[in-house]
Amino acid sequence: MLPPGVRVCCMARRNRICVCLLAVLTVSTVLYGHYYITSESPGSPKARASWSQQTVDQLSIQSLPGEVERAANDAEERTEKRQTAPNHVPERAKFPPSQEKSGSPCQGSLKSKVKTDPLYGERFSFNVPVLMWDKHFTPVTWNSLRDRKVPYGWHGISYSVLSSTLKLMNDSANSWLFDARPSGNCIRCAVVGNGGILNGSRQGKAIDDHDFVFRLNGAVIQGFEKDVGTKTSFYGFSVNTMKNSLIAYEVYGFTKIPQSEDLRYIFIPSDLRDYLMLKSSILGIPVPEGYDKGDQPSKYFGPQASAKKFKLLHPDFLAYVRSRFLRSEIMKSKFGYLYMPSTGALMLLTALHTCDQVSAYGFITDSYQDFSDHYYERVKKPLLFYANHDMLLEAKLWKSLHQHGIMKLYQR
């Protein structure tokens, strides 16, 4: 047995060793924690790449065009939000002041109905961008869309044309369909097709009672106000359908497209000429090249058509609409390269992804054979079917959406 003095010395030495070991362990833990935070935290480049890739990997190989890109971007955005102080919202996550919702949410909105619907809850994705604008034109988007055919991509359209056009779409008004939210909590929209079912319908007042009214192509109003109303908030078209309508329906009174200070134009980018016309319209110059070279956009949209008046549908939205809602058997035929959803279908689905309540007038229904092709035709003309659209598939979709209570379809 050690003498008492020696025992005390040994105990003191052992305590000092324990203290040293504890200090070493503490420092090691701090250093490891610092390494983990800087290299593996959700905000670090390494972790962000890993997290984004994990999110991408969870998507099936049948993902919609652009969804992989969006998944990675969404993952990165969620990371940034985690690191942001609670009282700060990243600029790209803000609603423009005119878009911010006030008061209680819209009761019975179509989004709430879609969410609980066993069929359409899987089809609708309100995260797909409806409109293309400057902030969406990134290298990633260019690489994603440059090899896909129009209108679902940019194949055959030069980078310089796209860049010079989209950089002009740099106002928040180009990123949101509605420049201002109506006074009520619900955005109520009427989409007016040109079907013969509207002739004698006396739906004009009901149409005009909506907050916003969409019209398209050969939208004749004069002489049919009681049937189709007078209000026009949005006019949807491609340059091809607009010009063909001005030629084909001039005899019925369609001599110019709607114009007013509050009206907004929705371009469907179905060809190079749409991007060229859009650019020239904003700049107020003749179309410099292509099929419409020398044409004056002011005769269509008025002399004071600023960038805020124009909206451009996103190619990803068009691909999503075709894939989720209107995938026609025509696509498998020799005419598949011609097929795309009709202008009316694209306007109606645009409204269904942006409005709280949607009513459709003048669209094809089960009783289409009882009516003329268009409501303004003096002599009944049967609805003809062409390979570029699948009108019966569209009729089936409108009927189903009506039956599920997601929209209201005017029928007779």
Coordinates of C-alpha atoms in Angstrom, one line a residue:
M1 CA 0.0 0.0 0.0
L2 CA 1.3 3.4 -1.0
P3 CA 2.1 6.0 1.6
P4 CA -0.7 8.8 2.0
G5 CA 1.5 11.5 0.3
V6 CA 2.1 9.3 -2.7
R7 CA -1.6 8.4 -3.0
V8 CA -2.6 12.1 -3.0
C9 CA -0.1 12.9 -5.7
C10 CA -1.3 10.0 -7.9
M11 CA -5.0 11.1 -7.5
A12 CA -4.1 14.7 -8.4
R13 CA -2.2 13.5 -11.4
R14 CA -5.2 11.3 -12.5
N15 CA -7.6 14.2 -12.1
R16 CA -5.4 16.4 -14.3
I17 CA -5.3 13.7 -17.0
C18 CA -9.1 13.4 -16.9
V19 CA -9.5 17.1 -17.3
C20 CA -7.1 17.1 -20.2
L21 CA -8.9 14.3 -21.9
L22 CA -12.2 16.0 -21.4
A23 CA -10.8 19.2 -22.9
V24 CA -9.5 17.3 -25.9
L25 CA -12.9 15.6 -26.4
T26 CA -14.7 19.0 -26.1
V27 CA -12.5 20.7 -28.7
S28 CA -12.8 17.7 -31.1
T29 CA -16.6 17.9 -30.8
V30 CA -16.6 21.6 -31.6
L31 CA -14.3 21.2 -34.5
Y32 CA -16.4 18.3 -35.9
G33 CA -19.6 20.3 -35.4
H34 CA -18.1 23.2 -37.3
Y35 CA -17.0 20.9 -40.1
Y36 CA -20.5 19.4 -40.3
I37 CA -22.2 22.8 -40.3
T38 CA -20.0 24.2 -43.1
S39 CA -19.8 21.1 -45.2
E40 CA -23.0 19.2 -44.6
S41 CA -25.6 21.7 -43.4
P42 CA -28.7 22.2 -45.6
G43 CA -27.3 25.5 -46.8
S44 CA -23.9 24.3 -47.9
P45 CA -23.2 23.7 -51.5
K46 CA -22.3 20.0 -50.8
A47 CA -25.5 19.3 -48.9
R48 CA -27.6 21.4 -51.3
A49 CA -26.4 19.4 -54.3
S50 CA -27.0 16.1 -52.4
W51 CA -30.5 17.2 -51.3
S52 CA -31.4 18.5 -54.7
Q53 CA -30.2 15.3 -56.4
Q54 CA -32.1 13.2 -53.9
T55 CA -35.3 15.1 -54.7
V56 CA -34.6 14.7 -58.4
D57 CA -34.0 11.0 -58.0
Q58 CA -37.4 10.6 -56.4
L59 CA -39.1 11.6 -59.6
S60 CA -40.1 8.8 -62.0
I61 CA -38.6 8.5 -65.4
Q62 CA -42.0 9.6 -66.7
S63 CA -41.8 13.0 -65.2
L64 CA -43.2 15.9 -67.1
P65 CA -40.8 18.1 -69.2
G66 CA -39.1 20.5 -66.9
E67 CA -40.2 18.8 -63.6
V68 CA -36.7 17.6 -62.9
E69 CA -35.3 21.1 -63.2
R70 CA -38.1 22.4 -61.0
A71 CA -37.5 19.8 -58.4
A72 CA -33.9 20.8 -58.0
N73 CA -34.8 24.4 -58.0
D74 CA -37.5 23.9 -55.4
A75 CA -35.2 21.9 -53.2
E76 CA -32.6 24.7 -53.3
E77 CA -35.3 27.3 -52.6
R78 CA -36.5 25.4 -49.6
T79 CA -32.9 25.4 -48.3
E80 CA -32.6 29.1 -48.7
K81 CA -35.9 29.7 -46.9
R82 CA -34.6 27.6 -43.9
Q83 CA -31.6 29.8 -43.6
T84 CA -33.6 33.0 -43.9
A85 CA -34.7 35.0 -40.9
P86 CA -38.4 34.5 -40.1
N87 CA -39.2 38.1 -40.8
H88 CA -37.7 38.1 -44.3
V89 CA -39.2 36.5 -47.4
P90 CA -36.9 35.9 -50.4
E91 CA -37.8 38.3 -53.2
R92 CA -38.8 35.5 -55.6
A93 CA -41.2 34.0 -53.1
K94 CA -43.2 37.3 -52.7
F95 CA -46.5 38.0 -54.3
P96 CA -46.5 41.4 -56.1
P97 CA -48.4 43.9 -53.8
S98 CA -51.4 43.9 -56.2
Q99 CA -51.5 40.1 -56.0
E100 CA -51.4 39.6 -52.2
K101 CA -54.5 38.0 -50.8
S102 CA -56.4 39.8 -48.1
G103 CA -59.1 38.6 -45.8
S104 CA -60.4 35.0 -45.8
P105 CA -59.5 32.7 -48.6
C106 CA -62.0 32.0 -51.4
Q107 CA -64.6 29.6 -50.1
G108 CA -65.1 26.6 -52.4
S109 CA -62.3 27.5 -54.8
L110 CA -61.5 25.0 -57.5
K111 CA -58.0 24.4 -56.0
S112 CA -59.7 23.2 -52.8
K113 CA -62.0 21.0 -54.8
V114 CA -59.1 19.6 -56.9
K115 CA -57.1 18.8 -53.7
T116 CA -59.8 16.4 -52.5
D117 CA -60.8 15.0 -55.8
P118 CA -59.6 11.4 -56.3
L119 CA -59.1 11.8 -60.1
Y120 CA -58.0 15.4 -60.6
G121 CA -56.0 15.7 -57.4
E122 CA -53.4 13.6 -59.2
R123 CA -53.6 15.5 -62.5
F124 CA -53.5 19.1 -61.5
S125 CA -50.1 20.6 -60.5
F126 CA -50.4 24.3 -59.5
N127 CA -46.6 24.5 -59.2
V128 CA -46.0 24.3 -63.0
P129 CA -45.3 27.9 -64.2
V130 CA -48.2 29.1 -66.4
L131 CA -46.3 32.1 -67.9
M132 CA -42.8 32.5 -69.3
W133 CA -40.9 35.7 -68.5
D134 CA -37.4 37.1 -68.1
K135 CA -36.6 35.4 -64.8
H136 CA -37.4 32.0 -66.2
F137 CA -35.0 32.3 -69.1
T138 CA -32.0 30.6 -67.5
P139 CA -29.2 28.4 -68.9
V140 CA -30.9 25.4 -67.3
T141 CA -34.2 26.2 -69.0
W142 CA -32.5 26.8 -72.3
N143 CA -30.8 23.4 -72.2
S144 CA -34.1 21.8 -71.2
L145 CA -36.2 23.3 -73.9
R146 CA -33.9 23.9 -76.9
D147 CA -34.3 20.4 -78.3
R148 CA -38.1 20.1 -77.8
K149 CA -40.4 21.1 -80.7
V150 CA -42.5 24.2 -80.4
P151 CA -44.9 24.9 -78.8
Y152 CA -43.5 22.6 -76.1
G153 CA -39.9 23.8 -76.5
W154 CA -37.6 26.0 -78.6
H155 CA -36.2 23.7 -81.3
G156 CA -35.4 25.8 -84.3
I157 CA -35.6 29.1 -82.5
S158 CA -32.3 30.9 -82.0
Y159 CA -31.0 31.8 -78.6
S160 CA -30.6 35.4 -79.7
V161 CA -34.3 35.7 -80.7
L162 CA -35.4 34.2 -77.4
S163 CA -33.0 36.2 -75.3
S164 CA -33.9 39.5 -77.0
T165 CA -37.6 38.8 -76.7
L166 CA -37.8 37.5 -73.1
K167 CA -35.5 40.1 -71.6
L168 CA -38.3 42.6 -72.5
M169 CA -40.7 40.5 -70.4
N170 CA -39.1 41.7 -67.2
D171 CA -42.0 43.3 -65.4
S172 CA -43.8 41.5 -62.6
A173 CA -47.0 42.0 -64.7
N174 CA -45.4 39.5 -67.2
S175 CA -45.1 36.8 -64.4
W176 CA -48.7 37.0 -63.1
L177 CA -51.9 36.7 -65.1
F178 CA -53.8 39.3 -63.1
D179 CA -52.3 42.7 -62.7
A180 CA -54.5 43.3 -59.7
R181 CA -56.7 41.2 -57.6
P182 CA -60.5 42.0 -57.5
S183 CA -62.1 43.5 -54.4
G184 CA -63.6 40.1 -53.4
N185 CA -61.7 37.1 -52.1
C186 CA -62.5 35.0 -55.2
I187 CA -61.2 35.5 -58.7
R188 CA -64.2 34.6 -60.9
C189 CA -63.4 33.9 -64.6
A190 CA -65.5 33.3 -67.6
V191 CA -63.8 31.7 -70.7
V192 CA -65.8 32.3 -73.8
G193 CA -65.4 30.0 -76.8
N194 CA -66.9 30.6 -80.2
G195 CA -69.2 27.6 -80.4
G196 CA -72.7 27.8 -81.9
I197 CA -74.2 26.8 -78.6
L198 CA -74.1 30.5 -77.6
N199 CA -76.4 31.7 -80.4
G200 CA -79.6 32.6 -78.7
S201 CA -78.2 31.6 -75.3
R202 CA -78.8 35.0 -73.6
Q203 CA -75.7 34.5 -71.4
G204 CA -74.2 37.9 -72.0
K205 CA -75.0 39.3 -68.6
A206 CA -73.8 36.2 -66.8
I207 CA -70.5 36.3 -68.7
D208 CA -70.0 40.0 -67.9
D209 CA -70.7 39.5 -64.2
H210 CA -67.4 37.6 -63.9
D211 CA -64.3 39.5 -62.7
F212 CA -62.3 38.5 -65.8
V213 CA -63.5 37.3 -69.2
F214 CA -61.2 35.4 -71.6
R215 CA -61.9 35.4 -75.3
L216 CA -60.0 33.9 -78.3
N217 CA -59.5 33.9 -82.0
G218 CA -62.6 35.1 -83.9
A219 CA -64.4 36.6 -81.0
V220 CA -67.2 38.5 -82.6
I221 CA -69.1 40.7 -80.1
Q222 CA -71.1 43.3 -82.1
G223 CA -74.6 42.1 -82.6
F224 CA -74.3 39.3 -80.2
E225 CA -73.9 41.2 -76.9
K226 CA -76.9 39.5 -75.3
D227 CA -75.5 36.1 -76.0
V228 CA -71.8 36.6 -75.3
G229 CA -71.5 39.8 -73.3
T230 CA -69.2 42.8 -74.0
K231 CA -66.3 42.5 -71.4
T232 CA -62.9 41.3 -72.5
S233 CA -60.1 41.0 -70.0
F234 CA -57.8 38.6 -71.9
Y235 CA -57.5 37.8 -75.6
G236 CA -55.7 34.5 -76.3
F237 CA -54.2 33.5 -79.6
S238 CA -51.2 32.5 -81.6
V239 CA -50.2 34.8 -84.5
N240 CA -51.3 32.1 -86.9
T241 CA -54.8 31.7 -85.3
M242 CA -55.2 35.5 -84.9
K243 CA -54.4 36.2 -88.6
N244 CA -56.5 33.3 -89.9
S245 CA -59.4 34.5 -87.8
L246 CA -59.2 38.0 -89.2
I247 CA -59.4 36.5 -92.7
A248 CA -61.9 33.8 -92.2
Y249 CA -64.4 35.7 -90.0
E250 CA -64.2 39.1 -91.5
V251 CA -67.5 38.4 -93.2
Y252 CA -69.1 38.0 -89.8
G253 CA -67.8 41.2 -88.5
F254 CA -64.4 40.2 -87.0
T255 CA -62.3 43.0 -88.5
K256 CA -59.9 43.6 -85.6
I257 CA -58.9 41.9 -82.4
P258 CA -60.2 43.4 -79.1
Q259 CA -58.4 46.5 -77.9
S260 CA -58.8 48.5 -74.7
E261 CA -56.5 50.0 -72.0
D262 CA -57.3 47.2 -69.5
L263 CA -57.2 44.3 -71.9
R264 CA -54.2 41.9 -71.8
Y265 CA -53.0 39.6 -74.6
I266 CA -52.0 36.0 -74.0
F267 CA -49.5 34.7 -76.7
I268 CA -49.5 31.0 -77.4
P269 CA -45.8 30.4 -78.6
S270 CA -46.6 27.9 -81.3
D271 CA -43.9 29.1 -83.7
L272 CA -41.0 31.5 -84.2
R273 CA -43.3 34.1 -85.5
D274 CA -45.0 34.4 -82.1
Y275 CA -41.7 35.4 -80.4
L276 CA -40.9 37.8 -83.2
M277 CA -44.3 39.4 -83.1
L278 CA -44.2 39.7 -79.3
K279 CA -40.8 41.4 -79.4
S280 CA -41.9 43.9 -82.1
S281 CA -45.1 44.6 -80.3
I282 CA -43.3 45.6 -77.1
L283 CA -40.7 47.7 -79.0
G284 CA -43.3 49.3 -81.3
I285 CA -41.4 48.4 -84.5
P286 CA -42.3 46.4 -87.6
V287 CA -41.5 42.7 -87.5
P288 CA -37.9 42.5 -88.7
E289 CA -37.8 39.0 -90.2
G290 CA -39.6 35.8 -90.9
Y291 CA -43.1 35.1 -92.2
D292 CA -44.5 38.4 -90.9
K293 CA -41.6 40.6 -91.9
G294 CA -42.7 44.2 -92.2
D295 CA -46.0 43.7 -90.4
Q296 CA -47.0 46.5 -87.9
P297 CA -48.1 45.0 -84.5
S298 CA -49.8 48.3 -83.6
K299 CA -52.6 47.5 -85.9
Y300 CA -53.4 44.5 -83.8
F301 CA -52.6 45.7 -80.3
G302 CA -52.9 49.5 -80.5
P303 CA -50.1 52.1 -80.6
Q304 CA -49.5 52.2 -76.8
A305 CA -48.9 48.4 -76.2
S306 CA -46.3 48.3 -73.5
A307 CA -44.7 45.1 -72.2
K308 CA -47.2 44.9 -69.3
K309 CA -50.0 44.2 -71.7
F310 CA -48.5 40.9 -72.8
K311 CA -48.5 37.4 -71.3
L312 CA -46.6 34.5 -72.8
L313 CA -47.6 30.9 -72.0
H314 CA -44.7 28.8 -70.7
P315 CA -43.7 25.8 -73.0
D316 CA -43.5 23.6 -69.9
F317 CA -47.2 24.5 -69.1
L318 CA -48.2 23.6 -72.7
A319 CA -46.3 20.3 -72.3
Y320 CA -48.0 19.6 -69.0
V321 CA -51.4 20.4 -70.3
R322 CA -51.0 18.0 -73.2
S323 CA -49.5 15.3 -71.1
R324 CA -51.9 15.4 -68.1
F325 CA -55.2 16.4 -69.7
L326 CA -55.2 16.1 -73.5
R327 CA -52.9 13.2 -74.5
S328 CA -54.7 12.3 -77.7
E329 CA -54.5 9.1 -79.8
I330 CA -53.8 11.4 -82.7
M331 CA -50.2 11.7 -81.4
K332 CA -49.6 8.1 -82.4
S333 CA -50.9 8.6 -85.9
K334 CA -49.1 9.9 -89.0
F335 CA -50.6 13.3 -88.2
G336 CA -49.1 13.3 -84.7
Y337 CA -46.7 16.2 -85.5
L338 CA -49.7 18.4 -86.2
Y339 CA -51.5 17.8 -83.0
M340 CA -51.8 20.3 -80.2
P341 CA -54.7 21.4 -77.8
S342 CA -57.0 24.0 -79.3
T343 CA -56.7 27.7 -78.5
G344 CA -59.9 27.4 -76.5
A345 CA -58.6 24.5 -74.5
L346 CA -55.4 26.3 -73.7
M347 CA -57.2 29.4 -72.5
L348 CA -59.6 27.3 -70.4
L349 CA -56.8 25.4 -68.8
T350 CA -54.9 28.6 -68.2
A351 CA -57.9 29.9 -66.3
L352 CA -58.3 26.6 -64.4
H353 CA -54.7 27.1 -63.1
T354 CA -55.0 30.7 -62.1
C355 CA -58.6 31.6 -61.2
D356 CA -60.6 30.6 -58.1
Q357 CA -63.8 29.9 -60.0
V358 CA -64.2 29.2 -63.7
S359 CA -67.2 29.1 -66.0
A360 CA -66.9 27.9 -69.6
Y361 CA -69.2 29.2 -72.4
G362 CA -69.3 28.3 -76.0
F363 CA -67.3 25.0 -75.7
I364 CA -68.1 21.7 -77.3
T365 CA -70.6 19.6 -75.4
D366 CA -72.5 16.3 -76.0
S367 CA -75.1 18.2 -78.0
Y368 CA -72.6 19.9 -80.4
Q369 CA -74.5 18.5 -83.5
D370 CA -77.5 20.6 -82.6
F371 CA -75.6 23.8 -83.1
S372 CA -73.6 25.6 -85.8
D373 CA -69.8 25.6 -85.7
H374 CA -69.7 29.3 -84.5
Y375 CA -72.4 31.4 -82.8
Y376 CA -72.2 34.2 -85.4
E377 CA -72.8 32.1 -88.5
R378 CA -76.1 33.0 -90.2
V379 CA -76.4 29.6 -91.8
K380 CA -75.8 26.4 -89.7
K381 CA -72.5 24.9 -90.4
P382 CA -71.5 21.6 -88.9
L383 CA -68.5 21.3 -86.6
L384 CA -65.7 19.8 -88.6
F385 CA -62.9 17.8 -87.0
Y386 CA -59.3 18.1 -88.1
A387 CA -56.1 16.3 -87.2
N388 CA -54.5 19.2 -85.4
H389 CA -57.0 19.1 -82.5
D390 CA -59.0 16.4 -80.7
M391 CA -62.3 18.1 -80.1
L392 CA -64.0 15.0 -78.8
L393 CA -61.3 14.4 -76.2
E394 CA -61.7 18.1 -75.2
A395 CA -65.5 17.6 -74.9
K396 CA -64.9 14.6 -72.7
L397 CA -62.6 16.6 -70.4
W398 CA -64.9 19.6 -70.1
K399 CA -67.8 17.3 -69.2
S400 CA -65.8 15.5 -66.6
L401 CA -64.5 18.7 -65.0
H402 CA -68.1 20.0 -64.8
Q403 CA -69.3 16.7 -63.2
H404 CA -66.5 16.8 -60.6
G405 CA -67.6 20.4 -59.7
I406 CA -64.2 21.9 -60.7
M407 CA -65.7 24.3 -63.2
K408 CA -69.1 25.1 -64.7
L409 CA -69.8 24.2 -68.3
Y410 CA -72.6 26.0 -70.1
Q411 CA -74.8 23.3 -71.8
R412 CA -78.1 23.2 -73.6

